């Protein structure tokens, strides 16, 4: 008899569970925020049975007021509270609702952190992002830049970002919906301390159709401007509305909302907090629809409008170096992404540069950005991205990618000097994700194809640095180099050599897939490497490998050990002594 009763009870529990409505809450269970950090609370109920007869939403046992209730369709209900925040401490949100199937419940816990005051806190932050710069990419760039003593094998030095640091860490990555990240969600985690979805920027998940209406999370840069009146700047070698620069103030489910992101940079319609300094490529998102190359869908001309708003506008290296802006600076130096450092400084092929022959270096943009932002006595937050590292690792063009790491390192060198002279400045150098690049041998350029690869003692030592360019960087033209490969690739042909005119590793097969580029396969020494990605993949992809982090200046000691990328946000806030709840205006 007891067994029969138990079986009936088990069946009832099973059916009750199957009939229960599904409830999702954002911020998600286990989320940590800064006390006073603003966010949009979102609660979604789906698979409701019949009409919703009652509901109760309570924070720490007290009914939550101000919620807007909506419905996105049949058997659904949502509640939203825009721009709310938490006091410091642990919090529990409880949701219970009743429909024809009975009562359904959901409970989540959050932690709101309060930062201790540091005796020597930072006022300014310069955050460097080497897009795609995992540990292996960094190691390969160091080998090229410094090399080894051929007499004894001792390394000749380290990159600037690897020397004199006050903190060093290894950073792990994951997103809300995957353990493999893209630049948008990883950058969002660095700027908000939250996990978000792939291709999302500073928003929580939602069932909304409007990608710009998703529940927003306040970024560190936005908090600094709101609470302290600090200035915000973005510098990158990519197009300006790309995911990493958009990390500062953009909020959208779709990183491809380029026009809207450009508008957010200027705070159009009260949406977004304006940036004070913008130096990057990608003018196509800031020029009117009628202009050649534009991808806007309206007549907005942000070049003209920005100048009305008090921005100094520059479009060439010469103009940038001569500019003396007063607080606001806007620079567009290309219609799209910058060509690589090698294209701009070494090869200078017209096929790669087009009409853009007077572009600044990353370290020059960094310096001018800091000169402009530092006019604000309330401090500044500047993000500097070496964005083309990633853009060239994707198509397996490791030479262009690695020399862009060297360009980023020169910018870090300047920032370190600035921080030394301004002890209220924190400099953080890290990445948003890694690629599968690996150095596995040396390469003898007197040979062709696989015959040039040397391993172990036959690898010998690279001879980069026997020739240098006008900036003192090693030239890729040398007798012995490095053999570089990628672990995650489509089918492609390998030559181990760079090429002055870029070529895609694959071309379309006309059937939805990709095959090795036959032009590359015809080059001397080329051989086919069978890929390990889906045939629909045209390029290499991001990996779950960890990332480096180095910190300098005020609060640098807070960055150490193994940390998740969300923790970078909290460590920067701690270095700043930022407590938006206590400091809120």
mmCIF file of C-alpha atoms in Angstrom, residues 151-457:
data_model
loop_
_atom_site.group_PDB
_atom_site.id
_atom_site.type_symbol
_atom_site.label_atom_id
_atom_site.label_comp_id
_atom_site.label_asym_id
_atom_site.label_seq_id
_atom_site.Cartn_x
_atom_site.Cartn_y
_atom_site.Cartn_z
ATOM 1 C CA UNK A 151 75.258 31.940 -28.293
ATOM 2 C CA UNK A 152 73.377 30.543 -25.307
ATOM 3 C CA UNK A 153 69.621 30.587 -26.041
ATOM 4 C CA UNK A 154 68.859 33.218 -23.386
ATOM 5 C CA UNK A 155 65.854 35.442 -24.259
ATOM 6 C CA UNK A 156 66.846 38.988 -25.126
ATOM 7 C CA UNK A 157 63.977 40.588 -23.285
ATOM 8 C CA UNK A 158 60.236 40.961 -22.934
ATOM 9 C CA UNK A 159 57.573 43.170 -24.393
ATOM 10 C CA UNK A 160 56.804 46.440 -22.629
ATOM 11 C CA UNK A 161 53.529 45.055 -21.328
ATOM 12 C CA UNK A 162 55.448 42.194 -19.698
ATOM 13 C CA UNK A 163 57.937 44.360 -17.785
ATOM 14 C CA UNK A 164 57.607 46.443 -14.638
ATOM 15 C CA UNK A 165 54.038 45.409 -13.939
ATOM 16 C CA UNK A 166 52.464 45.711 -10.516
ATOM 17 C CA UNK A 167 50.055 42.864 -11.137
ATOM 18 C CA UNK A 168 49.799 39.897 -13.482
ATOM 19 C CA UNK A 169 46.941 37.461 -13.968
ATOM 20 C CA UNK A 170 45.596 34.745 -16.216
ATOM 21 C CA UNK A 171 42.018 35.397 -17.281
ATOM 22 C CA UNK A 172 39.440 32.755 -18.148
ATOM 23 C CA UNK A 173 36.419 33.431 -20.345
ATOM 24 C CA UNK A 174 32.854 32.253 -20.847
ATOM 25 C CA UNK A 175 29.545 33.798 -21.835
ATOM 26 C CA UNK A 176 26.003 33.427 -20.524
ATOM 27 C CA UNK A 177 25.162 30.897 -23.230
ATOM 28 C CA UNK A 178 28.517 29.353 -24.198
ATOM 29 C CA UNK A 179 32.001 28.641 -22.916
ATOM 30 C CA UNK A 180 33.363 30.094 -26.185
ATOM 31 C CA UNK A 181 33.056 33.882 -26.273
ATOM 32 C CA UNK A 182 32.934 36.530 -28.946
ATOM 33 C CA UNK A 183 34.328 40.031 -28.569
ATOM 34 C CA UNK A 184 30.958 41.584 -27.709
ATOM 35 C CA UNK A 185 29.960 39.483 -24.723
ATOM 36 C CA UNK A 186 33.501 39.192 -23.374
ATOM 37 C CA UNK A 187 34.045 42.940 -23.573
ATOM 38 C CA UNK A 188 30.667 43.407 -21.886
ATOM 39 C CA UNK A 189 31.766 41.167 -19.023
ATOM 40 C CA UNK A 190 34.899 43.268 -18.571
ATOM 41 C CA UNK A 191 32.830 46.460 -18.503
ATOM 42 C CA UNK A 192 29.832 45.327 -16.404
ATOM 43 C CA UNK A 193 30.902 42.305 -14.364
ATOM 44 C CA UNK A 194 28.040 40.291 -15.891
ATOM 45 C CA UNK A 195 27.807 37.316 -18.212
ATOM 46 C CA UNK A 196 25.878 38.138 -21.371
ATOM 47 C CA UNK A 197 24.945 36.262 -24.529
ATOM 48 C CA UNK A 198 27.093 35.808 -27.612
ATOM 49 C CA UNK A 199 26.851 38.913 -29.861
ATOM 50 C CA UNK A 200 25.206 40.986 -27.103
ATOM 51 C CA UNK A 201 26.536 44.261 -25.700
ATOM 52 C CA UNK A 202 25.831 45.144 -22.063
ATOM 53 C CA UNK A 203 22.320 43.666 -21.924
ATOM 54 C CA UNK A 204 20.649 40.712 -20.228
ATOM 55 C CA UNK A 205 18.628 38.130 -22.207
ATOM 56 C CA UNK A 206 14.993 38.823 -23.075
ATOM 57 C CA UNK A 207 12.232 37.578 -25.345
ATOM 58 C CA UNK A 208 11.936 40.970 -27.047
ATOM 59 C CA UNK A 209 12.011 41.491 -30.817
ATOM 60 C CA UNK A 210 13.550 44.969 -30.554
ATOM 61 C CA UNK A 211 17.274 44.373 -30.013
ATOM 62 C CA UNK A 212 17.694 47.876 -28.586
ATOM 63 C CA UNK A 213 15.041 47.344 -25.877
ATOM 64 C CA UNK A 214 16.803 44.509 -24.061
ATOM 65 C CA UNK A 215 17.406 45.015 -20.315
ATOM 66 C CA UNK A 216 20.542 47.130 -19.941
ATOM 67 C CA UNK A 217 23.450 46.925 -17.520
ATOM 68 C CA UNK A 218 25.418 50.042 -16.608
ATOM 69 C CA UNK A 219 29.081 49.914 -17.604
ATOM 70 C CA UNK A 220 32.034 51.067 -15.547
ATOM 71 C CA UNK A 221 32.646 53.945 -17.937
ATOM 72 C CA UNK A 222 29.021 55.077 -17.697
ATOM 73 C CA UNK A 223 29.154 54.936 -13.903
ATOM 74 C CA UNK A 224 32.305 57.039 -13.788
ATOM 75 C CA UNK A 225 30.707 59.699 -15.949
ATOM 76 C CA UNK A 226 27.394 59.649 -14.062
ATOM 77 C CA UNK A 227 28.829 59.595 -10.563
ATOM 78 C CA UNK A 228 32.108 61.484 -10.880
ATOM 79 C CA UNK A 229 31.741 63.465 -14.084
ATOM 80 C CA UNK A 230 34.704 61.675 -15.656
ATOM 81 C CA UNK A 231 35.451 61.714 -19.382
ATOM 82 C CA UNK A 232 35.278 58.617 -21.610
ATOM 83 C CA UNK A 233 37.336 57.760 -24.674
ATOM 84 C CA UNK A 234 37.719 54.956 -27.224
ATOM 85 C CA UNK A 235 40.700 54.331 -29.496
ATOM 86 C CA UNK A 236 40.885 51.394 -31.902
ATOM 87 C CA UNK A 237 42.349 50.271 -35.201
ATOM 88 C CA UNK A 238 39.023 48.651 -36.179
ATOM 89 C CA UNK A 239 35.890 50.370 -37.399
ATOM 90 C CA UNK A 240 34.537 52.406 -34.522
ATOM 91 C CA UNK A 241 31.205 50.669 -33.971
ATOM 92 C CA UNK A 242 32.821 47.249 -33.671
ATOM 93 C CA UNK A 243 32.188 45.198 -30.526
ATOM 94 C CA UNK A 244 35.188 46.215 -28.427
ATOM 95 C CA UNK A 245 34.893 50.008 -28.659
ATOM 96 C CA UNK A 246 31.136 49.598 -28.261
ATOM 97 C CA UNK A 247 31.785 48.025 -24.842
ATOM 98 C CA UNK A 248 31.931 51.462 -23.255
ATOM 99 C CA UNK A 249 28.383 52.779 -23.720
ATOM 100 C CA UNK A 250 26.436 50.589 -26.171
ATOM 101 C CA UNK A 251 23.448 48.464 -25.166
ATOM 102 C CA UNK A 252 21.992 46.056 -27.712
ATOM 103 C CA UNK A 253 21.311 42.365 -28.212
ATOM 104 C CA UNK A 254 22.884 42.525 -31.664
ATOM 105 C CA UNK A 255 26.418 43.829 -32.029
ATOM 106 C CA UNK A 256 25.618 44.500 -35.693
ATOM 107 C CA UNK A 257 23.310 47.419 -34.841
ATOM 108 C CA UNK A 258 26.039 49.688 -36.139
ATOM 109 C CA UNK A 259 23.966 52.765 -36.899
ATOM 110 C CA UNK A 260 22.352 52.683 -33.468
ATOM 111 C CA UNK A 261 25.738 52.183 -31.790
ATOM 112 C CA UNK A 262 27.162 55.216 -33.608
ATOM 113 C CA UNK A 263 24.179 57.232 -32.378
ATOM 114 C CA UNK A 264 24.726 55.990 -28.813
ATOM 115 C CA UNK A 265 28.275 57.378 -28.896
ATOM 116 C CA UNK A 266 26.735 60.834 -29.103
ATOM 117 C CA UNK A 267 23.836 60.152 -26.728
ATOM 118 C CA UNK A 268 21.200 60.671 -29.403
ATOM 119 C CA UNK A 269 17.711 60.948 -27.963
ATOM 120 C CA UNK A 270 19.016 60.379 -24.450
ATOM 121 C CA UNK A 271 20.005 56.828 -25.342
ATOM 122 C CA UNK A 272 23.585 56.206 -24.259
ATOM 123 C CA UNK A 273 26.176 58.393 -22.579
ATOM 124 C CA UNK A 274 28.283 60.437 -25.022
ATOM 125 C CA UNK A 275 31.924 59.593 -25.550
ATOM 126 C CA UNK A 276 34.337 62.504 -25.270
ATOM 127 C CA UNK A 277 37.110 61.071 -27.440
ATOM 128 C CA UNK A 278 36.664 58.750 -30.426
ATOM 129 C CA UNK A 279 39.614 57.815 -32.648
ATOM 130 C CA UNK A 280 39.128 54.905 -35.014
ATOM 131 C CA UNK A 281 38.288 53.674 -38.514
ATOM 132 C CA UNK A 282 34.852 52.998 -39.898
ATOM 133 C CA UNK A 283 33.506 56.319 -41.126
ATOM 134 C CA UNK A 284 30.769 54.389 -42.988
ATOM 135 C CA UNK A 285 28.591 54.418 -39.831
ATOM 136 C CA UNK A 286 28.979 58.163 -39.262
ATOM 137 C CA UNK A 287 28.353 59.587 -42.730
ATOM 138 C CA UNK A 288 24.923 60.102 -44.346
ATOM 139 C CA UNK A 289 23.255 57.486 -46.487
ATOM 140 C CA UNK A 290 23.963 59.553 -49.598
ATOM 141 C CA UNK A 291 27.751 59.470 -49.076
ATOM 142 C CA UNK A 292 29.800 56.789 -50.897
ATOM 143 C CA UNK A 293 30.535 53.837 -48.627
ATOM 144 C CA UNK A 294 27.904 54.703 -46.023
ATOM 145 C CA UNK A 295 25.843 51.937 -44.464
ATOM 146 C CA UNK A 296 23.505 54.264 -42.579
ATOM 147 C CA UNK A 297 19.820 54.266 -43.406
ATOM 148 C CA UNK A 298 19.296 57.965 -42.757
ATOM 149 C CA UNK A 299 20.780 61.369 -43.554
ATOM 150 C CA UNK A 300 22.672 61.829 -40.291
ATOM 151 C CA UNK A 301 26.152 63.299 -40.769
ATOM 152 C CA UNK A 302 27.956 62.825 -37.466
ATOM 153 C CA UNK A 303 31.110 64.497 -38.785
ATOM 154 C CA UNK A 304 29.208 67.753 -39.190
ATOM 155 C CA UNK A 305 27.002 67.259 -36.125
ATOM 156 C CA UNK A 306 29.961 66.423 -33.892
ATOM 157 C CA UNK A 307 31.639 69.714 -34.689
ATOM 158 C CA UNK A 308 28.449 71.554 -33.758
ATOM 159 C CA UNK A 309 28.603 69.700 -30.419
ATOM 160 C CA UNK A 310 32.123 70.969 -29.749
ATOM 161 C CA UNK A 311 34.246 68.076 -31.020
ATOM 162 C CA UNK A 312 37.481 68.757 -32.868
ATOM 163 C CA UNK A 313 37.365 66.541 -35.966
ATOM 164 C CA UNK A 314 40.437 64.992 -37.610
ATOM 165 C CA UNK A 315 40.752 62.522 -40.478
ATOM 166 C CA UNK A 316 44.512 62.088 -41.020
ATOM 167 C CA UNK A 317 47.643 61.508 -38.977
ATOM 168 C CA UNK A 318 48.846 64.995 -39.798
ATOM 169 C CA UNK A 319 45.635 66.562 -38.540
ATOM 170 C CA UNK A 320 45.680 64.439 -35.384
ATOM 171 C CA UNK A 321 49.232 65.368 -34.425
ATOM 172 C CA UNK A 322 48.528 69.069 -35.013
ATOM 173 C CA UNK A 323 45.186 69.103 -33.183
ATOM 174 C CA UNK A 324 44.764 70.929 -29.879
ATOM 175 C CA UNK A 325 41.252 69.887 -28.879
ATOM 176 C CA UNK A 326 39.421 71.317 -25.909
ATOM 177 C CA UNK A 327 37.862 68.343 -24.150
ATOM 178 C CA UNK A 328 36.291 66.603 -27.151
ATOM 179 C CA UNK A 329 38.005 64.875 -30.068
ATOM 180 C CA UNK A 330 36.544 62.844 -32.944
ATOM 181 C CA UNK A 331 38.770 61.128 -35.498
ATOM 182 C CA UNK A 332 37.886 58.875 -38.433
ATOM 183 C CA UNK A 333 40.900 57.668 -40.403
ATOM 184 C CA UNK A 334 39.449 55.056 -42.750
ATOM 185 C CA UNK A 335 36.149 54.025 -44.287
ATOM 186 C CA UNK A 336 36.484 50.660 -42.502
ATOM 187 C CA UNK A 337 39.171 48.841 -40.477
ATOM 188 C CA UNK A 338 42.737 50.129 -40.498
ATOM 189 C CA UNK A 339 45.137 48.182 -42.692
ATOM 190 C CA UNK A 340 47.648 46.260 -40.573
ATOM 191 C CA UNK A 341 50.766 47.869 -39.132
ATOM 192 C CA UNK A 342 52.834 46.076 -41.775
ATOM 193 C CA UNK A 343 50.638 47.504 -44.525
ATOM 194 C CA UNK A 344 50.861 51.050 -43.162
ATOM 195 C CA UNK A 345 54.512 51.152 -42.072
ATOM 196 C CA UNK A 346 56.415 48.572 -44.125
ATOM 197 C CA UNK A 347 54.821 47.251 -47.305
ATOM 198 C CA UNK A 348 52.689 50.303 -48.186
ATOM 199 C CA UNK A 349 51.038 48.575 -51.114
ATOM 200 C CA UNK A 350 48.362 50.681 -52.832
ATOM 201 C CA UNK A 351 46.183 47.565 -53.091
ATOM 202 C CA UNK A 352 46.003 47.563 -49.295
ATOM 203 C CA UNK A 353 46.062 51.290 -48.473
ATOM 204 C CA UNK A 354 43.954 52.763 -51.242
ATOM 205 C CA UNK A 355 43.631 56.499 -50.678
ATOM 206 C CA UNK A 356 44.268 56.199 -46.921
ATOM 207 C CA UNK A 357 47.988 56.935 -46.888
ATOM 208 C CA UNK A 358 48.171 59.216 -43.831
ATOM 209 C CA UNK A 359 46.917 57.140 -40.896
ATOM 210 C CA UNK A 360 48.171 57.461 -37.323
ATOM 211 C CA UNK A 361 49.809 54.748 -35.269
ATOM 212 C CA UNK A 362 48.037 53.361 -32.226
ATOM 213 C CA UNK A 363 50.492 54.941 -29.805
ATOM 214 C CA UNK A 364 49.899 58.378 -31.367
ATOM 215 C CA UNK A 365 46.142 58.028 -31.012
ATOM 216 C CA UNK A 366 46.610 56.892 -27.408
ATOM 217 C CA UNK A 367 48.748 59.891 -26.555
ATOM 218 C CA UNK A 368 46.408 62.419 -28.143
ATOM 219 C CA UNK A 369 43.395 60.781 -26.471
ATOM 220 C CA UNK A 370 45.008 61.025 -23.042
ATOM 221 C CA UNK A 371 46.069 64.619 -23.645
ATOM 222 C CA UNK A 372 42.450 65.461 -24.422
ATOM 223 C CA UNK A 373 40.755 63.428 -21.694
ATOM 224 C CA UNK A 374 43.164 64.543 -18.959
ATOM 225 C CA UNK A 375 41.867 68.105 -19.260
ATOM 226 C CA UNK A 376 38.968 66.919 -17.095
ATOM 227 C CA UNK A 377 39.944 67.242 -13.400
ATOM 228 C CA UNK A 378 37.386 64.527 -12.549
ATOM 229 C CA UNK A 379 39.405 61.828 -14.285
ATOM 230 C CA UNK A 380 38.904 59.660 -17.337
ATOM 231 C CA UNK A 381 38.382 56.146 -18.635
ATOM 232 C CA UNK A 382 40.100 55.319 -21.927
ATOM 233 C CA UNK A 383 39.827 52.035 -23.804
ATOM 234 C CA UNK A 384 42.552 51.371 -26.387
ATOM 235 C CA UNK A 385 42.156 48.365 -28.684
ATOM 236 C CA UNK A 386 44.671 46.658 -30.906
ATOM 237 C CA UNK A 387 41.723 45.342 -32.851
ATOM 238 C CA UNK A 388 43.403 44.101 -36.003
ATOM 239 C CA UNK A 389 45.216 41.345 -34.098
ATOM 240 C CA UNK A 390 41.934 39.444 -34.123
ATOM 241 C CA UNK A 391 40.904 40.553 -37.591
ATOM 242 C CA UNK A 392 44.018 38.901 -39.060
ATOM 243 C CA UNK A 393 44.123 35.851 -36.800
ATOM 244 C CA UNK A 394 40.693 34.870 -38.110
ATOM 245 C CA UNK A 395 42.004 34.466 -41.702
ATOM 246 C CA UNK A 396 45.196 32.833 -40.358
ATOM 247 C CA UNK A 397 47.362 35.815 -41.394
ATOM 248 C CA UNK A 398 49.622 35.588 -38.365
ATOM 249 C CA UNK A 399 52.271 38.036 -39.600
ATOM 250 C CA UNK A 400 49.856 40.935 -39.846
ATOM 251 C CA UNK A 401 48.276 39.980 -36.528
ATOM 252 C CA UNK A 402 51.542 39.677 -34.601
ATOM 253 C CA UNK A 403 52.996 42.955 -35.849
ATOM 254 C CA UNK A 404 49.804 44.617 -34.654
ATOM 255 C CA UNK A 405 50.608 43.256 -31.182
ATOM 256 C CA UNK A 406 53.920 45.115 -31.453
ATOM 257 C CA UNK A 407 52.068 48.302 -32.359
ATOM 258 C CA UNK A 408 49.842 47.840 -29.297
ATOM 259 C CA UNK A 409 52.912 47.253 -27.145
ATOM 260 C CA UNK A 410 54.393 50.587 -28.218
ATOM 261 C CA UNK A 411 51.174 52.272 -27.076
ATOM 262 C CA UNK A 412 51.438 50.449 -23.732
ATOM 263 C CA UNK A 413 55.004 51.735 -23.368
ATOM 264 C CA UNK A 414 53.770 55.308 -23.668
ATOM 265 C CA UNK A 415 50.916 54.695 -21.203
ATOM 266 C CA UNK A 416 53.323 53.232 -18.649
ATOM 267 C CA UNK A 417 55.387 56.417 -18.804
ATOM 268 C CA UNK A 418 52.233 58.480 -18.364
ATOM 269 C CA UNK A 419 51.176 56.424 -15.329
ATOM 270 C CA UNK A 420 54.638 56.804 -13.794
ATOM 271 C CA UNK A 421 54.320 60.578 -14.092
ATOM 272 C CA UNK A 422 50.674 60.566 -12.966
ATOM 273 C CA UNK A 423 50.427 58.197 -9.977
ATOM 274 C CA UNK A 424 46.617 58.410 -9.936
ATOM 275 C CA UNK A 425 46.445 56.407 -13.182
ATOM 276 C CA UNK A 426 45.815 52.676 -13.559
ATOM 277 C CA UNK A 427 46.895 50.896 -16.745
ATOM 278 C CA UNK A 428 45.453 47.445 -17.495
ATOM 279 C CA UNK A 429 46.543 45.365 -20.495
ATOM 280 C CA UNK A 430 44.558 42.264 -21.401
ATOM 281 C CA UNK A 431 42.519 40.602 -24.167
ATOM 282 C CA UNK A 432 38.901 39.668 -24.763
ATOM 283 C CA UNK A 433 39.519 36.129 -26.025
ATOM 284 C CA UNK A 434 42.191 33.939 -27.571
ATOM 285 C CA UNK A 435 42.832 32.304 -30.933
ATOM 286 C CA UNK A 436 44.358 28.891 -31.597
ATOM 287 C CA UNK A 437 47.714 30.236 -32.791
ATOM 288 C CA UNK A 438 50.834 28.314 -31.791
ATOM 289 C CA UNK A 439 54.566 28.542 -32.574
ATOM 290 C CA UNK A 440 55.843 25.012 -33.081
ATOM 291 C CA UNK A 441 59.118 25.416 -34.916
ATOM 292 C CA UNK A 442 61.571 27.608 -36.724
ATOM 293 C CA UNK A 443 61.427 28.393 -40.417
ATOM 294 C CA UNK A 444 64.253 28.613 -42.937
ATOM 295 C CA UNK A 445 63.143 31.053 -45.626
ATOM 296 C CA UNK A 446 65.738 29.765 -48.090
ATOM 297 C CA UNK A 447 63.480 26.732 -48.496
ATOM 298 C CA UNK A 448 59.888 26.217 -49.577
ATOM 299 C CA UNK A 449 56.814 24.750 -47.871
ATOM 300 C CA UNK A 450 57.237 22.078 -45.238
ATOM 301 C CA UNK A 451 60.917 21.644 -46.090
ATOM 302 C CA UNK A 452 61.654 24.902 -44.286
ATOM 303 C CA UNK A 453 60.211 23.826 -40.935
ATOM 304 C CA UNK A 454 62.740 22.947 -38.257
ATOM 305 C CA UNK A 455 61.857 21.456 -34.870
ATOM 306 C CA UNK A 456 63.842 21.021 -31.654
ATOM 307 C CA UNK A 457 67.522 21.773 -32.338
#
